Coordinates of C-alpha atoms in Angstrom, one line a residue:
M1 CA 130.8 -73.1 -24.3
P2 CA 128.8 -76.0 -22.9
K3 CA 126.7 -77.7 -25.5
V4 CA 123.0 -76.7 -25.5
R5 CA 120.8 -79.8 -25.4
L6 CA 117.3 -79.6 -26.7
C7 CA 114.5 -82.2 -26.2
S8 CA 114.2 -84.4 -29.3
E9 CA 110.4 -84.4 -28.7
C10 CA 109.3 -80.9 -27.8
G11 CA 112.4 -78.9 -28.7
A12 CA 112.7 -77.2 -25.3
S13 CA 116.0 -76.6 -23.5
R14 CA 116.6 -79.7 -21.4
R15 CA 118.5 -77.5 -18.9
I16 CA 115.5 -75.2 -18.4
V17 CA 113.3 -78.2 -17.8
R18 CA 115.8 -79.8 -15.4
E19 CA 116.4 -76.7 -13.4
H20 CA 112.8 -75.6 -13.1
R21 CA 109.5 -77.1 -12.0
W22 CA 106.0 -76.2 -13.3
L23 CA 103.7 -76.9 -10.3
S24 CA 100.0 -77.6 -10.2
D25 CA 99.4 -74.4 -8.3
G26 CA 100.2 -72.2 -11.3
T27 CA 103.8 -71.4 -10.3
I28 CA 107.3 -72.1 -11.6
V29 CA 110.1 -72.7 -9.1
Q30 CA 113.8 -73.3 -9.2
T31 CA 114.4 -77.0 -8.7
K32 CA 117.3 -76.5 -6.2
N33 CA 115.5 -73.6 -4.4
P34 CA 111.7 -74.1 -4.4
D35 CA 111.4 -70.8 -2.6
H36 CA 112.8 -69.0 -5.6
R37 CA 109.9 -68.4 -8.0
M38 CA 110.3 -67.9 -11.7
I39 CA 108.2 -66.8 -14.7
F40 CA 108.2 -67.5 -18.4
I41 CA 107.0 -64.4 -20.0
E42 CA 107.0 -62.2 -23.1
N43 CA 110.2 -60.1 -23.1
E44 CA 108.5 -57.2 -24.7
N45 CA 105.9 -57.0 -22.0
I46 CA 108.5 -56.5 -19.3
N47 CA 110.4 -53.9 -21.3
G48 CA 107.1 -52.3 -22.3
I49 CA 106.2 -51.8 -18.6
F50 CA 109.5 -50.2 -17.8
R51 CA 109.4 -48.0 -20.9
N52 CA 105.9 -46.8 -20.2
I53 CA 106.7 -46.1 -16.5
E54 CA 109.5 -43.9 -17.7
D55 CA 107.3 -42.1 -20.1
I56 CA 104.6 -41.5 -17.5
I57 CA 106.9 -40.3 -14.7
C58 CA 109.3 -38.5 -17.1
M59 CA 112.5 -39.9 -15.5
P60 CA 114.8 -42.9 -16.0
I61 CA 114.5 -45.9 -13.7
E62 CA 117.6 -47.8 -14.9
R63 CA 119.5 -47.5 -11.5
I64 CA 116.6 -49.1 -9.7
I65 CA 116.2 -51.9 -12.3
V66 CA 119.9 -52.7 -12.1
E67 CA 120.0 -52.9 -8.3
A68 CA 116.8 -55.1 -8.0
K69 CA 118.1 -57.5 -10.7
R70 CA 121.5 -57.7 -9.0
R71 CA 120.0 -58.9 -5.7
A72 CA 117.7 -61.3 -7.5
T73 CA 120.5 -62.8 -9.6
F74 CA 122.7 -63.1 -6.5
D75 CA 120.0 -65.3 -4.8
F76 CA 119.6 -67.4 -8.0
V77 CA 123.2 -68.0 -8.8
D78 CA 124.2 -68.5 -5.1
H79 CA 121.7 -71.4 -4.9
I80 CA 122.6 -73.1 -8.3
L81 CA 126.3 -73.1 -7.5
P82 CA 127.3 -75.9 -5.1
D83 CA 129.5 -74.9 -2.2
V84 CA 132.4 -77.0 -3.6
V85 CA 132.3 -75.0 -6.8
K86 CA 132.5 -71.7 -4.9
A87 CA 135.5 -73.1 -3.0
V88 CA 137.2 -74.1 -6.2
V89 CA 136.6 -70.7 -7.8
Q90 CA 138.5 -69.0 -5.0
R91 CA 141.6 -71.2 -5.7
V92 CA 141.5 -72.1 -9.4
G93 CA 139.6 -69.4 -11.4
V94 CA 136.2 -68.3 -12.6
R95 CA 136.3 -69.0 -16.4
P96 CA 134.5 -72.3 -16.3
V97 CA 131.8 -70.9 -14.1
I98 CA 131.4 -67.9 -16.3
R99 CA 131.0 -70.1 -19.3
N100 CA 128.4 -72.2 -17.5
I101 CA 126.4 -69.1 -16.4
T102 CA 126.5 -67.4 -19.8
A103 CA 125.3 -70.7 -21.3
L104 CA 122.4 -70.7 -18.8
G105 CA 121.6 -67.1 -19.8
K106 CA 121.4 -68.1 -23.4
V107 CA 118.8 -70.8 -22.8
M108 CA 116.8 -68.5 -20.6
G109 CA 116.4 -66.2 -23.6
Y110 CA 118.8 -63.4 -22.5
G111 CA 120.6 -63.1 -25.9
N112 CA 123.9 -64.1 -27.4
I113 CA 126.2 -63.8 -24.4
E114 CA 130.0 -64.5 -24.5
L115 CA 132.9 -63.8 -22.3
A116 CA 135.0 -61.1 -24.0
N117 CA 137.8 -60.4 -21.5
L118 CA 138.7 -61.1 -17.9
R119 CA 141.3 -59.9 -15.5
R120 CA 141.5 -61.5 -12.1
V121 CA 144.6 -61.0 -10.0
R122 CA 142.9 -59.8 -6.8
D123 CA 143.6 -56.1 -7.1
E124 CA 141.6 -53.0 -7.9
G125 CA 142.1 -53.5 -11.7
D126 CA 140.1 -56.8 -11.9
Y127 CA 137.3 -56.8 -14.3
V128 CA 135.1 -59.0 -16.5
T129 CA 133.7 -57.9 -19.9
I130 CA 130.8 -59.7 -21.5
R131 CA 129.9 -59.1 -25.2
T132 CA 126.2 -59.3 -25.9
E133 CA 124.1 -59.3 -29.0
G134 CA 120.4 -59.0 -28.9
I135 CA 120.4 -58.6 -25.1
Y136 CA 116.9 -59.0 -23.6
S137 CA 117.3 -55.9 -21.5
L138 CA 120.4 -53.8 -20.9
P139 CA 119.6 -52.7 -17.3
L140 CA 118.4 -56.1 -16.3
F141 CA 121.6 -57.8 -17.7
C142 CA 123.8 -55.2 -15.9
G143 CA 122.1 -56.5 -12.8
D144 CA 122.7 -60.1 -13.9
L145 CA 126.4 -59.5 -14.3
A146 CA 126.8 -57.7 -10.9
G147 CA 124.8 -60.3 -9.1
S148 CA 126.5 -63.2 -10.7
F149 CA 129.9 -62.0 -9.7
N150 CA 128.7 -61.2 -6.2
A151 CA 127.8 -64.9 -6.0
I152 CA 130.9 -66.3 -7.9
D153 CA 133.7 -64.1 -6.6
R154 CA 132.2 -62.8 -3.4
R155 CA 133.4 -59.3 -4.1
E156 CA 131.6 -56.0 -4.8
V157 CA 131.0 -55.1 -8.5
A158 CA 130.3 -51.9 -10.4
V159 CA 128.9 -52.2 -13.9
S160 CA 129.4 -50.0 -17.1
H161 CA 128.3 -50.6 -20.7
R162 CA 128.9 -49.3 -24.2
E163 CA 127.3 -50.0 -27.5
V164 CA 130.0 -51.1 -30.1
A165 CA 127.6 -51.8 -33.0
P166 CA 123.8 -51.8 -33.4
D167 CA 122.3 -54.1 -30.8
V168 CA 125.8 -55.2 -29.7
H169 CA 127.0 -54.2 -26.3
E170 CA 130.1 -54.7 -24.1
I171 CA 129.2 -54.8 -20.5
T172 CA 132.0 -54.6 -18.0
G173 CA 131.9 -55.5 -14.3
H174 CA 134.6 -53.7 -12.4
I175 CA 135.4 -56.0 -9.5
S176 CA 136.5 -54.3 -6.2
V177 CA 139.3 -55.7 -4.1
H178 CA 137.0 -55.5 -1.1
P179 CA 135.1 -58.6 -0.2
M180 CA 131.4 -58.4 0.4
E181 CA 130.5 -58.0 4.0
L182 CA 126.8 -58.3 4.8
M183 CA 125.3 -59.0 1.4
D184 CA 122.1 -57.0 0.8
R185 CA 120.0 -59.9 -0.3
L186 CA 116.7 -59.6 -2.1
K187 CA 113.9 -58.7 0.3
P188 CA 111.5 -61.7 0.0
I189 CA 108.2 -61.0 -1.7
P190 CA 105.4 -62.6 0.3
Y191 CA 104.1 -64.8 -2.4
T192 CA 101.5 -67.3 -1.4
Q193 CA 101.5 -71.0 -2.4
K194 CA 98.1 -72.5 -2.2
P195 CA 97.8 -76.1 -3.5
G196 CA 96.2 -76.3 -7.0
D197 CA 94.9 -78.7 -9.5
I198 CA 96.3 -77.5 -12.8
E199 CA 97.5 -80.3 -15.0
L200 CA 99.7 -79.0 -17.8
E201 CA 100.2 -81.9 -20.3
K202 CA 103.8 -83.1 -20.1
C203 CA 106.3 -83.9 -22.8
P204 CA 106.8 -87.7 -22.7
K205 CA 110.5 -87.3 -23.3
C206 CA 111.8 -84.5 -21.0
G207 CA 108.8 -84.1 -18.6
G208 CA 108.4 -80.4 -19.2
P209 CA 105.1 -78.8 -20.2
K210 CA 104.2 -80.0 -23.7
A211 CA 103.1 -76.5 -24.5
L212 CA 106.8 -75.5 -24.6
S213 CA 106.8 -77.1 -28.1
D214 CA 105.1 -74.0 -29.3
Y215 CA 108.4 -72.2 -28.7
R216 CA 111.7 -72.4 -30.5
W217 CA 115.1 -72.2 -28.7
D218 CA 117.4 -70.3 -31.0
T219 CA 120.6 -71.4 -29.4
E220 CA 122.9 -69.3 -31.6
R221 CA 121.1 -66.0 -30.8
G222 CA 120.1 -67.0 -27.2
M223 CA 116.5 -66.4 -27.8
I224 CA 113.2 -68.2 -27.1
L225 CA 110.7 -67.5 -29.9
H226 CA 107.1 -68.4 -30.3
R227 CA 106.9 -70.5 -33.5
E228 CA 103.9 -68.7 -34.9
T229 CA 104.0 -65.1 -33.6
G230 CA 107.8 -64.7 -33.3
R231 CA 107.3 -63.2 -29.8
R232 CA 110.4 -63.5 -27.6
M233 CA 110.1 -65.1 -24.2
V234 CA 112.4 -65.0 -21.2
M235 CA 112.8 -66.9 -17.9
L236 CA 113.3 -64.6 -14.9
G237 CA 112.2 -64.1 -11.3
P238 CA 109.0 -62.1 -10.7
S239 CA 110.5 -60.7 -7.5
T240 CA 112.8 -58.6 -9.7
V241 CA 109.8 -56.7 -11.2
D242 CA 107.8 -56.6 -8.0
T243 CA 110.9 -55.3 -6.1
I244 CA 111.5 -52.6 -8.7
I245 CA 107.9 -51.5 -8.2
E246 CA 108.4 -51.4 -4.4
E247 CA 111.6 -49.4 -4.8
L248 CA 109.9 -46.9 -7.1
Q249 CA 107.1 -46.5 -4.6
G250 CA 109.5 -45.9 -1.8
E251 CA 111.4 -43.3 -3.8
L252 CA 108.6 -41.6 -5.7
G253 CA 105.5 -42.0 -3.6
E254 CA 102.1 -43.5 -3.4
S255 CA 101.1 -42.7 -7.0
I256 CA 103.3 -45.5 -8.3
P257 CA 100.7 -48.3 -8.2
E258 CA 98.5 -46.3 -10.5
V259 CA 101.5 -45.5 -12.8
V260 CA 102.3 -49.3 -13.1
I261 CA 98.7 -50.2 -13.8
E262 CA 98.5 -47.6 -16.5
A263 CA 101.9 -48.7 -17.9
Q264 CA 100.6 -52.2 -18.4
R265 CA 97.2 -51.0 -19.6
R266 CA 98.9 -49.0 -22.4
F267 CA 101.0 -52.1 -23.3
V268 CA 98.0 -54.4 -23.6
R269 CA 96.1 -51.7 -25.6
S270 CA 99.0 -51.6 -28.1
D271 CA 97.6 -54.8 -29.7
F272 CA 100.6 -56.9 -28.7
Y273 CA 98.2 -59.5 -27.3
S274 CA 95.1 -60.8 -29.0
L275 CA 91.9 -61.7 -27.2
D276 CA 91.7 -64.8 -29.5
E277 CA 94.7 -66.3 -27.7
A278 CA 92.7 -67.1 -24.6
C279 CA 89.2 -67.3 -25.8
T280 CA 88.0 -69.4 -22.9
V281 CA 88.6 -69.2 -19.2
E282 CA 90.4 -72.6 -19.3
D283 CA 92.7 -71.4 -22.1
F284 CA 93.5 -68.3 -20.1
R285 CA 94.1 -70.3 -17.0
R286 CA 96.6 -72.6 -18.7
A287 CA 98.3 -69.6 -20.4
L288 CA 98.8 -68.0 -17.0
A289 CA 100.0 -71.3 -15.5
L290 CA 102.5 -71.9 -18.3
R291 CA 104.0 -68.5 -17.5
G292 CA 104.0 -69.1 -13.7
L293 CA 101.7 -66.2 -13.1
G294 CA 99.3 -68.0 -10.7
N295 CA 96.2 -70.2 -10.6
L296 CA 93.1 -68.5 -12.2
R297 CA 90.2 -69.6 -10.0
E298 CA 87.4 -67.2 -11.1
M299 CA 86.8 -65.1 -14.2
E300 CA 83.4 -63.7 -14.7
W301 CA 82.1 -61.5 -17.5
G302 CA 78.9 -59.6 -16.7
T303 CA 77.1 -56.7 -18.3
D304 CA 79.9 -54.1 -18.5
R305 CA 81.9 -55.9 -15.8
L306 CA 84.9 -58.2 -15.6
R307 CA 85.9 -59.9 -12.3
L308 CA 88.9 -62.1 -11.8
R309 CA 90.4 -64.0 -8.8
L310 CA 93.9 -65.4 -9.0
E311 CA 95.6 -67.6 -6.4
N312 CA 99.3 -67.5 -5.9
P313 CA 99.7 -64.2 -7.9
C314 CA 102.8 -62.4 -8.7
L315 CA 103.5 -59.2 -10.7
F316 CA 100.5 -57.9 -8.7
L317 CA 100.1 -54.4 -10.3
P318 CA 100.9 -55.5 -13.9
M319 CA 98.2 -58.2 -13.5
V320 CA 95.7 -55.5 -12.6
G321 CA 96.8 -53.6 -15.7
L322 CA 96.4 -56.7 -17.8
V323 CA 92.8 -57.3 -16.6
L324 CA 92.0 -53.6 -17.2
G325 CA 93.5 -53.8 -20.7
I326 CA 91.6 -57.0 -21.6
F327 CA 88.3 -55.3 -20.5
E328 CA 89.0 -52.3 -22.6
L329 CA 89.9 -54.3 -25.7
A330 CA 86.8 -56.5 -25.3
T331 CA 84.3 -53.7 -24.6
G332 CA 85.8 -50.7 -26.4
K333 CA 85.2 -48.7 -23.2
E334 CA 87.5 -47.0 -20.7
G335 CA 87.6 -49.1 -17.5
R336 CA 88.0 -48.4 -13.9
P337 CA 89.8 -51.1 -11.8
E338 CA 89.2 -52.0 -8.2
W339 CA 91.5 -54.5 -6.7
E340 CA 92.8 -56.0 -3.5
I341 CA 95.2 -58.7 -2.2
R342 CA 93.2 -60.6 0.3
E343 CA 94.5 -61.9 3.6
D344 CA 94.8 -65.4 2.0
G345 CA 97.0 -63.9 -0.7
D346 CA 94.5 -64.0 -3.6
L347 CA 94.4 -61.2 -6.0
V348 CA 90.9 -60.0 -6.8
V349 CA 90.4 -57.5 -9.7
E350 CA 87.0 -56.1 -10.8
V351 CA 86.8 -53.7 -13.8
T352 CA 83.7 -51.6 -14.7
P353 CA 83.3 -48.7 -17.2
K354 CA 84.4 -45.3 -16.1
P355 CA 81.4 -43.1 -15.2

């Protein structure tokens, strides 16, 4: 397993800082692929959205989650692996690349991930098994495994999993003998990228945001934990979540936006977040920018009214649910959101009390 190097000043993973850039426009991008946007977000918030969606619609969405994450991970891994490495893999083997990718998953907060078994002789019996403990999301990691092997081995993959102990899973990718033909890549999400003026203070040692010092990289368990609250963070692509929402809408109809907003509202109302964490507009702006969620340009509180304008937004519907939940926590009243994505890409949300 490659050694995990942490910054001696802020304690952040040096690999995370090296392979990602926090931009002044409120976004995080992959260093080697600036078109691939990332977010640094509370893990429970993502799982809470999925869980609440399933509760509201009374059906599982695991299949859609796995497929969306497979395509997102294929794009991510396909860009971080140099062409020469892909060529070597075809001739020599995949174990070194698997070790590298599982090490990356650990510093991204995905859990304790280790290669358990591998068979690769180029027939229908090929497989890879990953043993996980404290995995950040079972369906998301199943997509990670499939997408990674799509990129590494250039073959189709089917995934199964079993729980072997509490919070310990073995996840197996069954690798087809058939090579991928036209890869179904992730449909690009039309995120905007307006220039911004956010200046997150940098760590003088590694150059990453100094605010990452508020988090602890638990390299043994593969977790990123807030030092005070213990909340778990992960790095992932927002296009995964937005694509899942698009797929749900395509399969289940036009009511899905309201379902997603309600799912996030319920999560915010569960008291996971505290209004004291972003007690000023500037605090909230920096909190969103650290997470790569966009550039907060306007936030206005009026009499029974909250209005927000966000440049370079992502997670569009969860953001609407977040603003709705904040309004209800602050006022104690049920809110009614109105929102739009403007032609210039800005997300505008206004919440007023329900009549």
